[in-house]
């Protein structure tokens, strides 16, 4: 059993933090008055306050009989490391050492049978269950909500970490839920294959977590979201296991796999999944463009996607995100040179687009040529492959910047949505304005960044990053105001409350407005069948608070 992959108080591992670049400090100071010139380190692990464990001793004995004494852990460090995800309020509470919820124990089963046995014991003993993969949820998806139950435990999938089968003829891989992204890719690529699923959490998230949250990765435009790539799965439930066979297609009623994909641990624990895989491409070719405005860039992306160009990576930054990226270039001279080059071509407030094509050498060249023809019609200025290559090199590092900014008196929040092409530009403006207005009213102006990162024939995603100075002592209230303003704007503008972060506790209040109460009642009816005592991940998804 490995130790947790992430440090207990923040993102990732030690050794990847660095000082905030001078250019970033300048632009943040200009727009929101920070960083604040303070130093607010996290508390020591021993000083983190936890509620006392209330797991009955008799129940603990039975857990130990099921998985072994060494795999029932209730020490302070283990409980802390499984008590919170990595949302902004999670990080604020962790850094302060004030955790109001935590699992009473963490259990580590090593097989499907042990997961089944634990869930049966939990149902019998009225113990709530929170499934745990990598702990990267940013929506409160692993909060240890006890509710009406006698205790709450976290069931870690850390020991279910095997790639069980790679079917080279069918292009599928059957994988246990606790396999981490890098481990899966290593196993596949040594055989010449890839899943090509790269969420920003890739290094620290698991296959089970991806499937349970309907994850999308940075290459999902080309390779598909995780829900498009699940061909079969197994889920342990308190009422017994559900095994859904692997088939390429079926007309046997509504697809049962899709009920469990995105179920967020509320129906059971996904223990295995069979995933569609791909051969490693023989060639990849990046390209980068600047546009005069966000609308021009989104129009180019819409034409590229609807023409069947098949972009494998596509990321369009708005004016603010482009400016923030340029501010962090290696040198001021380099930044000035890029801006002078763009101004000479009529671009004063540019928006950056990076794309990548995967395939055979001749195929990627032909698609890039077609893409360039489309982009030129939308007034794009080409900068070649370097910006795309640079983005790939640093694409998993942004969360470390959030940790450092928290230490220096800033808050950093992310949120995302998707909408039809006909609504994207208006929705982009509405969400940005909603956040800015809410923060100005609190006296902490925000700097709001946005990018498009997933394309569909019918629409695209919008992903936001928000910076603001911390309201010392009121950071959680500040976050709630920001989150509510953004979520209200998303729903009013016709977007989805979440494109790929999942529902958890944070988005549950807005779920009825998107799905309607009838669908929520249907979900609760399904839950009553597989989880009659309601122990699975209380407070999440259909069990969250109804806002309307």
Short mmCIF file of C-alpha atoms in Angstrom, two decimals:
data_model
loop_
_atom_site.label_atom_id
_atom_site.label_comp_id
_atom_site.label_asym_id
_atom_site.label_seq_id
_atom_site.Cartn_x
_atom_site.Cartn_y
_atom_site.Cartn_z
CA UNK A 1 0.00 0.00 0.00
CA UNK A 2 1.65 3.20 -1.19
CA UNK A 3 1.54 6.45 0.70
CA UNK A 4 -0.81 9.11 -0.73
CA UNK A 5 0.59 10.56 -3.93
CA UNK A 6 -0.30 14.14 -3.08
CA UNK A 7 1.02 16.21 -0.21
CA UNK A 8 -1.66 16.56 2.43
CA UNK A 9 -2.01 20.35 2.34
CA UNK A 10 -2.02 21.13 -1.38
CA UNK A 11 -1.51 19.93 -4.90
CA UNK A 12 0.93 17.32 -6.08
CA UNK A 13 4.40 16.66 -4.75
CA UNK A 14 7.15 18.76 -3.25
CA UNK A 15 9.85 20.04 -5.57
CA UNK A 16 7.61 21.56 -8.24
CA UNK A 17 6.83 24.90 -6.61
CA UNK A 18 8.56 28.04 -7.63
CA UNK A 19 8.32 31.78 -7.13
CA UNK A 20 5.56 33.58 -8.99
CA UNK A 21 7.06 35.09 -12.12
CA UNK A 22 7.48 38.88 -12.07
CA UNK A 23 5.24 39.36 -15.09
CA UNK A 24 2.42 37.45 -13.41
CA UNK A 25 2.75 39.61 -10.30
CA UNK A 26 2.57 42.77 -12.39
CA UNK A 27 -0.61 41.79 -14.22
CA UNK A 28 -2.32 40.47 -11.08
CA UNK A 29 -1.43 43.64 -9.21
CA UNK A 30 -2.89 45.72 -12.03
CA UNK A 31 -6.21 43.88 -12.17
CA UNK A 32 -6.89 42.74 -8.61
CA UNK A 33 -4.30 44.29 -6.31
CA UNK A 34 -2.29 41.17 -5.50
CA UNK A 35 -0.28 39.22 -4.55
CA UNK A 36 -0.56 40.95 -1.21
CA UNK A 37 3.08 40.76 -0.12
CA UNK A 38 2.30 38.45 2.78
CA UNK A 39 3.42 34.97 3.75
CA UNK A 40 0.71 32.61 5.02
CA UNK A 41 2.18 29.09 5.23
CA UNK A 42 0.07 26.07 6.04
CA UNK A 43 -0.04 24.68 9.57
CA UNK A 44 1.93 21.59 10.54
CA UNK A 45 0.23 18.24 10.00
CA UNK A 46 0.16 17.54 13.73
CA UNK A 47 -1.76 20.78 14.28
CA UNK A 48 -4.63 19.91 11.94
CA UNK A 49 -7.86 19.67 13.93
CA UNK A 50 -10.06 16.66 13.17
CA UNK A 51 -13.33 15.47 14.65
CA UNK A 52 -12.82 12.44 16.86
CA UNK A 53 -13.32 9.08 15.19
CA UNK A 54 -16.66 7.54 16.18
CA UNK A 55 -16.32 4.22 14.39
CA UNK A 56 -17.74 1.55 16.74
CA UNK A 57 -15.03 -0.87 17.86
CA UNK A 58 -17.14 -3.90 16.96
CA UNK A 59 -17.54 -2.62 13.39
CA UNK A 60 -13.82 -1.93 13.17
CA UNK A 61 -13.07 -5.52 14.18
CA UNK A 62 -15.27 -6.81 11.38
CA UNK A 63 -13.56 -4.52 8.85
CA UNK A 64 -10.20 -5.90 9.96
CA UNK A 65 -11.50 -9.45 9.52
CA UNK A 66 -12.51 -8.58 5.96
CA UNK A 67 -9.32 -6.88 4.74
CA UNK A 68 -6.68 -7.39 7.45
CA UNK A 69 -5.76 -5.22 10.43
CA UNK A 70 -3.02 -3.40 8.51
CA UNK A 71 -5.59 -2.17 6.00
CA UNK A 72 -7.92 -0.48 8.46
CA UNK A 73 -6.26 2.85 9.20
CA UNK A 74 -7.46 5.55 11.56
CA UNK A 75 -4.21 7.36 12.36
CA UNK A 76 -4.16 11.14 12.15
CA UNK A 77 -2.13 11.44 8.93
CA UNK A 78 -4.25 8.93 7.01
CA UNK A 79 -7.50 10.56 8.05
CA UNK A 80 -6.22 14.01 7.06
CA UNK A 81 -5.01 12.80 3.67
CA UNK A 82 -8.47 11.37 2.90
CA UNK A 83 -10.55 14.19 4.38
CA UNK A 84 -10.65 16.66 1.51
CA UNK A 85 -10.22 17.09 -2.20
CA UNK A 86 -8.44 20.00 -3.85
CA UNK A 87 -11.13 22.62 -4.35
CA UNK A 88 -10.46 26.15 -3.16
CA UNK A 89 -12.44 25.71 0.11
CA UNK A 90 -10.70 22.35 0.64
CA UNK A 91 -7.29 24.01 0.38
CA UNK A 92 -8.26 26.91 2.63
CA UNK A 93 -9.41 24.51 5.36
CA UNK A 94 -6.41 22.22 4.96
CA UNK A 95 -3.93 25.09 5.16
CA UNK A 96 -5.65 26.45 8.27
CA UNK A 97 -5.81 22.98 9.81
CA UNK A 98 -9.57 23.22 10.37
CA UNK A 99 -11.34 20.14 9.00
CA UNK A 100 -14.96 19.88 10.05
CA UNK A 101 -15.40 16.49 8.38
CA UNK A 102 -13.06 13.51 8.04
CA UNK A 103 -13.48 9.76 7.61
CA UNK A 104 -13.51 7.85 10.88
CA UNK A 105 -11.26 5.27 9.22
CA UNK A 106 -9.77 4.47 5.81
CA UNK A 107 -10.19 0.94 4.44
CA UNK A 108 -7.96 -0.63 1.76
CA UNK A 109 -9.55 -3.63 0.02
CA UNK A 110 -7.42 -5.67 -2.40
CA UNK A 111 -10.08 -7.40 -4.50
CA UNK A 112 -13.61 -7.14 -5.83
CA UNK A 113 -14.71 -9.62 -3.18
CA UNK A 114 -13.26 -7.48 -0.38
CA UNK A 115 -15.02 -4.37 -1.71
CA UNK A 116 -18.29 -6.34 -1.82
CA UNK A 117 -17.75 -7.55 1.74
CA UNK A 118 -16.98 -4.08 3.07
CA UNK A 119 -20.08 -2.55 1.52
CA UNK A 120 -22.23 -5.30 3.00
CA UNK A 121 -20.71 -4.63 6.43
CA UNK A 122 -21.23 -0.89 6.07
CA UNK A 123 -24.87 -1.36 5.11
CA UNK A 124 -25.39 -3.68 8.09
CA UNK A 125 -23.65 -1.30 10.49
CA UNK A 126 -25.16 1.95 9.13
CA UNK A 127 -21.74 3.31 8.13
CA UNK A 128 -21.55 5.85 5.30
CA UNK A 129 -19.01 5.19 2.53
CA UNK A 130 -16.91 7.62 0.51
CA UNK A 131 -15.00 6.00 -2.39
CA UNK A 132 -11.46 7.38 -2.77
CA UNK A 133 -9.19 7.27 -5.81
CA UNK A 134 -6.60 10.02 -6.03
CA UNK A 135 -8.34 12.70 -3.97
CA UNK A 136 -8.29 15.32 -6.73
CA UNK A 137 -11.98 16.32 -6.66
CA UNK A 138 -12.53 20.07 -6.94
CA UNK A 139 -16.28 19.99 -6.22
CA UNK A 140 -16.50 18.44 -2.75
CA UNK A 141 -16.89 14.96 -4.22
CA UNK A 142 -15.00 13.18 -1.42
CA UNK A 143 -16.27 15.16 1.56
CA UNK A 144 -16.79 12.71 4.42
CA UNK A 145 -20.46 13.50 4.96
CA UNK A 146 -21.77 11.30 7.79
CA UNK A 147 -25.36 12.49 7.72
CA UNK A 148 -27.68 10.25 9.71
CA UNK A 149 -25.25 7.33 9.85
CA UNK A 150 -23.28 6.04 12.83
CA UNK A 151 -19.91 6.67 11.20
CA UNK A 152 -18.29 7.37 7.83
CA UNK A 153 -15.36 5.55 6.22
CA UNK A 154 -13.28 6.19 3.15
CA UNK A 155 -12.73 3.12 0.96
CA UNK A 156 -9.48 3.60 -0.92
CA UNK A 157 -8.91 1.81 -4.23
CA UNK A 158 -5.12 2.06 -3.82
CA UNK A 159 -4.62 -1.73 -3.78
CA UNK A 160 -6.78 -2.32 -6.87
CA UNK A 161 -4.03 -1.06 -9.14
CA UNK A 162 -3.59 -3.60 -11.93
CA UNK A 163 -4.01 -3.43 -15.70
CA UNK A 164 -5.82 -6.76 -16.08
CA UNK A 165 -5.89 -7.18 -19.84
CA UNK A 166 -4.93 -5.43 -23.06
CA UNK A 167 -6.94 -6.79 -26.00
CA UNK A 168 -4.86 -5.74 -29.00
CA UNK A 169 -7.38 -7.05 -31.53
CA UNK A 170 -10.37 -5.26 -30.03
CA UNK A 171 -8.38 -2.18 -28.93
CA UNK A 172 -9.59 -2.35 -25.33
CA UNK A 173 -7.92 -2.48 -21.91
CA UNK A 174 -9.52 -3.80 -18.74
CA UNK A 175 -8.20 -1.89 -15.74
CA UNK A 176 -8.78 -1.88 -12.00
CA UNK A 177 -10.17 1.36 -10.63
CA UNK A 178 -7.14 2.32 -8.53
CA UNK A 179 -4.72 2.56 -11.47
CA UNK A 180 -3.23 6.07 -11.75
CA UNK A 181 -3.00 7.86 -15.08
CA UNK A 182 0.80 7.66 -15.54
CA UNK A 183 0.86 3.96 -14.63
CA UNK A 184 -1.85 3.15 -17.17
CA UNK A 185 -0.14 5.11 -19.93
CA UNK A 186 3.20 3.42 -19.21
CA UNK A 187 1.60 -0.03 -19.41
CA UNK A 188 -0.18 0.83 -22.66
CA UNK A 189 2.65 2.65 -24.39
CA UNK A 190 5.12 -0.16 -23.84
CA UNK A 191 2.73 -2.18 -26.04
CA UNK A 192 2.28 0.63 -28.59
CA UNK A 193 -1.09 1.91 -27.34
CA UNK A 194 -2.52 4.88 -25.50
CA UNK A 195 -5.74 5.92 -23.80
CA UNK A 196 -4.72 9.55 -24.38
CA UNK A 197 -6.84 10.72 -21.46
CA UNK A 198 -5.03 13.65 -19.89
CA UNK A 199 -7.06 15.68 -17.42
CA UNK A 200 -5.03 18.31 -15.60
CA UNK A 201 -5.14 15.94 -12.61
CA UNK A 202 -3.60 13.15 -14.77
CA UNK A 203 -0.56 12.55 -12.55
CA UNK A 204 -2.64 12.10 -9.37
CA UNK A 205 -6.04 10.78 -10.47
CA UNK A 206 -7.28 7.26 -11.13
CA UNK A 207 -9.26 5.38 -13.74
CA UNK A 208 -12.09 4.82 -11.26
CA UNK A 209 -12.23 8.53 -10.49
CA UNK A 210 -12.33 9.40 -14.19
CA UNK A 211 -15.20 7.02 -14.85
CA UNK A 212 -17.15 8.01 -11.74
CA UNK A 213 -16.99 11.71 -12.66
CA UNK A 214 -17.38 11.61 -16.48
CA UNK A 215 -13.93 13.08 -16.84
CA UNK A 216 -12.66 14.93 -19.90
CA UNK A 217 -8.98 15.26 -20.73
CA UNK A 218 -6.96 17.83 -22.60
CA UNK A 219 -6.95 15.60 -25.70
CA UNK A 220 -10.62 14.62 -25.50
CA UNK A 221 -11.50 16.63 -28.61
CA UNK A 222 -9.53 14.07 -30.59
CA UNK A 223 -9.71 10.91 -28.47
CA UNK A 224 -13.05 11.32 -26.70
CA UNK A 225 -14.13 11.92 -23.12
CA UNK A 226 -13.95 9.01 -20.71
CA UNK A 227 -17.70 8.33 -21.04
CA UNK A 228 -17.20 7.77 -24.78
CA UNK A 229 -14.43 5.27 -24.09
CA UNK A 230 -16.03 3.04 -21.43
CA UNK A 231 -16.98 -0.27 -23.07
CA UNK A 232 -17.76 -2.27 -19.91
CA UNK A 233 -17.46 -2.02 -16.15
CA UNK A 234 -17.96 -3.67 -12.79
CA UNK A 235 -19.46 -1.85 -9.81
CA UNK A 236 -19.76 -3.11 -6.23
CA UNK A 237 -22.97 -1.94 -4.57
CA UNK A 238 -24.36 -2.53 -1.08
CA UNK A 239 -26.96 -4.80 -2.70
CA UNK A 240 -24.41 -6.83 -4.66
CA UNK A 241 -22.14 -6.38 -7.68
CA UNK A 242 -23.25 -5.13 -11.10
CA UNK A 243 -21.22 -6.48 -14.03
CA UNK A 244 -21.82 -4.93 -17.45
CA UNK A 245 -20.29 -6.86 -20.31
CA UNK A 246 -18.06 -5.32 -22.95
CA UNK A 247 -19.81 -4.86 -26.30
CA UNK A 248 -19.05 -2.51 -29.21
CA UNK A 249 -22.74 -1.50 -29.41
CA UNK A 250 -26.14 -2.71 -28.29
CA UNK A 251 -29.83 -1.96 -28.75
CA UNK A 252 -30.78 -3.70 -25.50
CA UNK A 253 -32.58 -0.74 -23.97
CA UNK A 254 -31.00 2.33 -22.36
CA UNK A 255 -27.26 1.91 -21.88
CA UNK A 256 -26.74 0.77 -18.26
CA UNK A 257 -23.03 1.67 -18.35
CA UNK A 258 -23.94 5.31 -18.65
CA UNK A 259 -25.93 5.18 -15.40
CA UNK A 260 -22.77 4.26 -13.50
CA UNK A 261 -20.43 6.50 -15.50
CA UNK A 262 -20.73 9.81 -13.68
CA UNK A 263 -22.50 8.31 -10.65
CA UNK A 264 -19.85 9.84 -8.33
CA UNK A 265 -19.87 6.96 -5.85
CA UNK A 266 -23.54 7.39 -5.01
CA UNK A 267 -24.59 4.02 -6.47
CA UNK A 268 -21.55 1.96 -5.52
CA UNK A 269 -17.82 1.66 -6.09
CA UNK A 270 -16.59 1.12 -9.64
CA UNK A 271 -13.86 -1.51 -9.29
CA UNK A 272 -13.03 -2.28 -12.94
CA UNK A 273 -13.54 -0.66 -16.31
CA UNK A 274 -12.90 -1.78 -19.87
CA UNK A 275 -11.75 1.17 -21.95
CA UNK A 276 -11.31 1.80 -25.65
CA UNK A 277 -7.64 2.41 -26.46
CA UNK A 278 -5.76 3.70 -29.50
CA UNK A 279 -2.53 2.97 -31.26
CA UNK A 280 0.17 5.52 -30.49
CA UNK A 281 0.20 7.99 -33.41
CA UNK A 282 3.17 7.85 -35.73
CA UNK A 283 3.35 11.64 -35.91
CA UNK A 284 2.11 14.69 -33.99
CA UNK A 285 2.17 18.24 -35.35
CA UNK A 286 1.40 21.37 -33.36
CA UNK A 287 0.34 24.80 -34.58
CA UNK A 288 -0.44 28.15 -32.93
CA UNK A 289 -2.40 31.24 -33.91
CA UNK A 290 -3.33 34.66 -32.57
CA UNK A 291 -6.75 36.19 -33.28
CA UNK A 292 -7.96 39.78 -32.97
CA UNK A 293 -10.68 38.73 -30.52
CA UNK A 294 -12.32 35.74 -28.84
CA UNK A 295 -15.27 35.65 -31.25
CA UNK A 296 -12.97 35.26 -34.26
CA UNK A 297 -11.11 32.42 -32.61
CA UNK A 298 -14.28 30.58 -31.58
CA UNK A 299 -15.70 30.97 -35.11
CA UNK A 300 -12.53 29.41 -36.52
CA UNK A 301 -12.75 26.51 -34.06
CA UNK A 302 -16.40 25.94 -34.91
CA UNK A 303 -15.62 25.72 -38.64
CA UNK A 304 -12.63 23.44 -38.02
CA UNK A 305 -14.68 21.05 -35.88
CA UNK A 306 -17.77 21.03 -38.08
CA UNK A 307 -15.68 20.48 -41.21
CA UNK A 308 -14.40 17.19 -39.79
CA UNK A 309 -10.83 18.39 -39.37
CA UNK A 310 -10.45 16.27 -36.22
CA UNK A 311 -8.24 18.39 -33.97
CA UNK A 312 -6.62 16.29 -31.25
CA UNK A 313 -5.80 19.27 -29.01
CA UNK A 314 -7.55 22.63 -29.29
CA UNK A 315 -7.24 25.42 -26.74
CA UNK A 316 -8.37 29.01 -27.33
CA UNK A 317 -7.53 31.58 -24.65
CA UNK A 318 -9.48 34.80 -24.28
CA UNK A 319 -7.83 38.23 -24.06
CA UNK A 320 -7.17 38.02 -20.31
CA UNK A 321 -5.75 34.49 -20.36
CA UNK A 322 -3.57 35.33 -23.35
CA UNK A 323 -2.24 38.44 -21.60
CA UNK A 324 -1.53 36.43 -18.45
CA UNK A 325 0.35 33.81 -20.47
CA UNK A 326 2.40 36.43 -22.33
CA UNK A 327 3.22 38.13 -19.01
CA UNK A 328 4.97 34.94 -17.93
CA UNK A 329 7.24 34.58 -20.96
CA UNK A 330 10.91 33.99 -20.27
CA UNK A 331 11.91 37.62 -20.62
CA UNK A 332 10.36 41.06 -20.99
CA UNK A 333 12.27 41.45 -24.26
CA UNK A 334 10.67 38.28 -25.62
CA UNK A 335 7.19 39.42 -24.58
CA UNK A 336 7.67 42.85 -26.18
CA UNK A 337 8.87 41.20 -29.36
CA UNK A 338 5.76 39.03 -29.65
CA UNK A 339 3.47 41.98 -28.97
CA UNK A 340 5.27 44.16 -31.53
CA UNK A 341 4.96 41.37 -34.12
CA UNK A 342 1.22 41.13 -33.46
CA UNK A 343 0.60 44.89 -33.43
CA UNK A 344 2.28 45.17 -36.83
CA UNK A 345 -0.43 42.78 -38.06
CA UNK A 346 -3.30 44.68 -36.46
CA UNK A 347 -3.70 42.61 -33.26
CA UNK A 348 -3.67 44.81 -30.15
CA UNK A 349 -5.62 42.54 -27.75
CA UNK A 350 -4.80 39.09 -29.10
CA UNK A 351 -6.33 35.71 -28.26
CA UNK A 352 -4.08 32.64 -28.54
CA UNK A 353 -5.14 29.35 -30.11
CA UNK A 354 -2.99 26.22 -29.92
CA UNK A 355 -3.88 23.04 -31.79
CA UNK A 356 -2.33 19.62 -32.38
CA UNK A 357 -2.86 16.96 -35.02
CA UNK A 358 -2.09 13.28 -34.37
CA UNK A 359 -1.82 10.60 -37.05
CA UNK A 360 0.49 9.55 -39.86
CA UNK A 361 3.04 12.06 -41.18
CA UNK A 362 1.11 12.68 -44.40
CA UNK A 363 -2.24 12.89 -42.60
CA UNK A 364 -1.15 15.47 -40.01
CA UNK A 365 0.46 17.65 -42.68
CA UNK A 366 -2.70 17.59 -44.78
CA UNK A 367 -4.95 18.40 -41.80
CA UNK A 368 -2.67 21.23 -40.68
CA UNK A 369 -2.80 22.71 -44.17
CA UNK A 370 -6.59 22.55 -44.17
CA UNK A 371 -6.69 24.06 -40.68
CA UNK A 372 -4.45 26.94 -41.71
CA UNK A 373 -6.75 27.74 -44.63
CA UNK A 374 -9.71 27.95 -42.27
CA UNK A 375 -7.91 30.03 -39.65
CA UNK A 376 -6.65 32.58 -42.17
CA UNK A 377 -10.24 33.28 -43.21
CA UNK A 378 -10.89 34.24 -39.58
CA UNK A 379 -7.97 36.69 -39.44
CA UNK A 380 -5.60 34.42 -37.53
CA UNK A 381 -1.87 35.17 -37.41
CA UNK A 382 0.36 32.10 -37.35
CA UNK A 383 3.19 31.59 -34.84
CA UNK A 384 4.12 28.01 -35.71
CA UNK A 385 4.49 25.10 -33.29
CA UNK A 386 6.51 26.66 -30.45
CA UNK A 387 3.63 28.00 -28.28
CA UNK A 388 1.80 24.65 -28.50
CA UNK A 389 4.94 22.71 -27.61
CA UNK A 390 5.61 25.04 -24.67
CA UNK A 391 2.05 24.62 -23.39
CA UNK A 392 2.36 20.82 -23.48
CA UNK A 393 5.59 20.99 -21.49
CA UNK A 394 3.91 22.88 -18.64
CA UNK A 395 0.31 21.69 -18.91
CA UNK A 396 0.16 19.91 -15.53
CA UNK A 397 1.90 22.63 -13.51
CA UNK A 398 -0.81 25.28 -13.06
CA UNK A 399 -2.19 23.92 -9.74
CA UNK A 400 1.20 24.53 -8.14
CA UNK A 401 0.80 28.24 -8.94
CA UNK A 402 -2.51 28.19 -7.08
CA UNK A 403 -0.81 26.84 -3.95
CA UNK A 404 1.84 29.55 -4.06
CA UNK A 405 -0.70 32.32 -4.62
CA UNK A 406 -2.74 31.06 -1.66
CA UNK A 407 0.37 31.41 0.45
CA UNK A 408 0.80 34.99 -0.79
CA UNK A 409 -2.72 36.16 0.00
CA UNK A 410 -4.64 35.38 -3.21
CA UNK A 411 -7.52 33.05 -3.98
CA UNK A 412 -7.62 31.10 -7.23
CA UNK A 413 -10.81 29.35 -8.32
CA UNK A 414 -11.61 27.34 -11.46
CA UNK A 415 -14.96 26.42 -12.98
CA UNK A 416 -16.19 25.20 -16.33
CA UNK A 417 -19.24 24.76 -18.52
CA UNK A 418 -20.22 23.96 -22.09
CA UNK A 419 -22.84 25.46 -24.38
CA UNK A 420 -24.02 25.43 -28.01
CA UNK A 421 -21.95 27.46 -30.45
CA UNK A 422 -24.83 29.92 -30.85
CA UNK A 423 -24.61 30.83 -27.15
CA UNK A 424 -20.86 30.65 -26.50
CA UNK A 425 -19.84 34.27 -27.04
CA UNK A 426 -22.75 35.75 -25.07
CA UNK A 427 -22.28 33.20 -22.27
CA UNK A 428 -18.56 33.99 -22.07
CA UNK A 429 -19.34 37.66 -21.48
CA UNK A 430 -22.18 36.94 -19.05
CA UNK A 431 -20.11 34.66 -16.82
CA UNK A 432 -17.13 37.02 -16.76
CA UNK A 433 -19.35 40.00 -15.92
CA UNK A 434 -21.21 38.05 -13.22
CA UNK A 435 -17.99 37.10 -11.44
CA UNK A 436 -16.48 40.57 -11.74
CA UNK A 437 -19.62 42.24 -10.39
CA UNK A 438 -19.87 39.89 -7.43
CA UNK A 439 -16.25 40.43 -6.46
CA UNK A 440 -16.36 44.23 -6.87
CA UNK A 441 -19.37 44.29 -4.54
CA UNK A 442 -17.19 42.57 -1.92
CA UNK A 443 -14.33 45.01 -2.45
CA UNK A 444 -12.01 42.40 -3.96
CA UNK A 445 -11.92 42.93 -7.75
CA UNK A 446 -11.30 39.75 -9.73
CA UNK A 447 -9.15 38.98 -12.73
CA UNK A 448 -11.10 36.45 -14.83
CA UNK A 449 -9.45 34.21 -17.42
CA UNK A 450 -11.18 31.83 -19.83
CA UNK A 451 -10.32 29.27 -22.49
CA UNK A 452 -12.05 26.82 -24.77
CA UNK A 453 -10.55 23.34 -24.44
CA UNK A 454 -13.07 20.79 -25.76
CA UNK A 455 -14.85 20.92 -29.11
CA UNK A 456 -18.02 19.29 -30.39
CA UNK A 457 -19.93 19.72 -33.61
CA UNK A 458 -22.71 21.39 -31.61
CA UNK A 459 -20.69 23.51 -29.16
CA UNK A 460 -17.65 23.75 -26.90
CA UNK A 461 -16.47 24.09 -23.32
CA UNK A 462 -15.57 27.26 -21.45
CA UNK A 463 -13.06 26.95 -18.59
CA UNK A 464 -12.54 29.83 -16.16
CA UNK A 465 -9.74 30.74 -13.76
CA UNK A 466 -10.42 33.55 -11.28
CA UNK A 467 -7.85 35.47 -9.22
CA UNK A 468 -8.67 37.82 -6.34
CA UNK A 469 -7.15 39.01 -3.08
CA UNK A 470 -8.18 36.95 -0.08
CA UNK A 471 -10.71 38.40 2.32
CA UNK A 472 -8.76 37.39 5.39
CA UNK A 473 -10.95 35.37 7.71
CA UNK A 474 -13.84 35.34 5.21
CA UNK A 475 -12.31 33.36 2.35
CA UNK A 476 -15.03 30.71 2.34
CA UNK A 477 -17.79 33.35 2.16
CA UNK A 478 -15.84 35.04 -0.62
CA UNK A 479 -15.65 31.75 -2.52
CA UNK A 480 -19.36 31.11 -2.07
CA UNK A 481 -20.21 34.52 -3.53
CA UNK A 482 -17.90 33.92 -6.49
CA UNK A 483 -19.21 30.39 -7.08
CA UNK A 484 -22.86 31.41 -6.82
CA UNK A 485 -22.42 34.32 -9.22
CA UNK A 486 -20.69 32.14 -11.80
CA UNK A 487 -23.15 29.26 -11.46
CA UNK A 488 -26.19 31.53 -11.70
CA UNK A 489 -24.74 33.12 -14.85
CA UNK A 490 -24.03 29.70 -16.35
CA UNK A 491 -27.58 28.47 -15.83
CA UNK A 492 -29.15 31.73 -17.00
CA UNK A 493 -27.04 31.67 -20.15
CA UNK A 494 -27.90 28.12 -21.20
CA UNK A 495 -24.74 26.31 -20.13
CA UNK A 496 -24.26 23.11 -18.15
CA UNK A 497 -23.43 23.44 -14.48
CA UNK A 498 -20.39 21.22 -15.07
CA UNK A 499 -18.67 20.03 -18.23
CA UNK A 500 -16.08 17.78 -16.59
CA UNK A 501 -15.53 18.60 -12.91
CA UNK A 502 -18.66 16.63 -11.83
CA UNK A 503 -21.40 17.64 -9.39
CA UNK A 504 -20.19 16.68 -5.91
CA UNK A 505 -21.57 18.96 -3.21
CA UNK A 506 -20.61 22.26 -4.83
CA UNK A 507 -22.77 21.98 -7.96
CA UNK A 508 -25.67 20.03 -6.45
CA UNK A 509 -27.77 23.15 -5.69
CA UNK A 510 -27.97 23.95 -9.42
CA UNK A 511 -28.57 20.41 -10.65
CA UNK A 512 -32.40 20.53 -10.55
CA UNK A 513 -32.37 23.54 -12.91
CA UNK A 514 -30.42 21.50 -15.47
CA UNK A 515 -31.97 18.03 -15.24
CA UNK A 516 -35.40 18.67 -13.75
CA UNK A 517 -36.86 17.05 -10.66
CA UNK A 518 -38.26 14.05 -12.56
CA UNK A 519 -34.76 12.87 -13.54
CA UNK A 520 -33.50 13.34 -10.00
CA UNK A 521 -36.37 11.19 -8.73
CA UNK A 522 -35.44 8.53 -11.29
CA UNK A 523 -31.83 8.58 -10.09
CA UNK A 524 -32.93 8.30 -6.48
CA UNK A 525 -35.12 5.34 -7.41
CA UNK A 526 -32.12 3.60 -9.00
CA UNK A 527 -30.09 4.36 -5.89
CA UNK A 528 -32.80 2.87 -3.67
CA UNK A 529 -32.44 -0.41 -5.57
CA UNK A 530 -28.65 -0.80 -5.30
CA UNK A 531 -28.16 1.15 -2.05
CA UNK A 532 -31.37 0.73 -0.04
CA UNK A 533 -29.89 2.13 3.18
CA UNK A 534 -28.40 5.17 1.40
CA UNK A 535 -24.84 4.76 2.66
CA UNK A 536 -23.04 5.56 -0.62
CA UNK A 537 -21.38 8.98 -0.69
CA UNK A 538 -24.10 10.98 1.09
CA UNK A 539 -24.64 14.60 0.08
CA UNK A 540 -23.37 14.23 -3.50
CA UNK A 541 -25.07 14.37 -6.90
CA UNK A 542 -28.81 13.56 -6.54
CA UNK A 543 -28.44 13.60 -2.74
CA UNK A 544 -27.18 17.17 -2.60
CA UNK A 545 -29.28 20.14 -1.46
CA UNK A 546 -32.02 21.30 -3.80
CA UNK A 547 -31.59 25.00 -4.43
CA UNK A 548 -34.83 25.60 -6.32
#
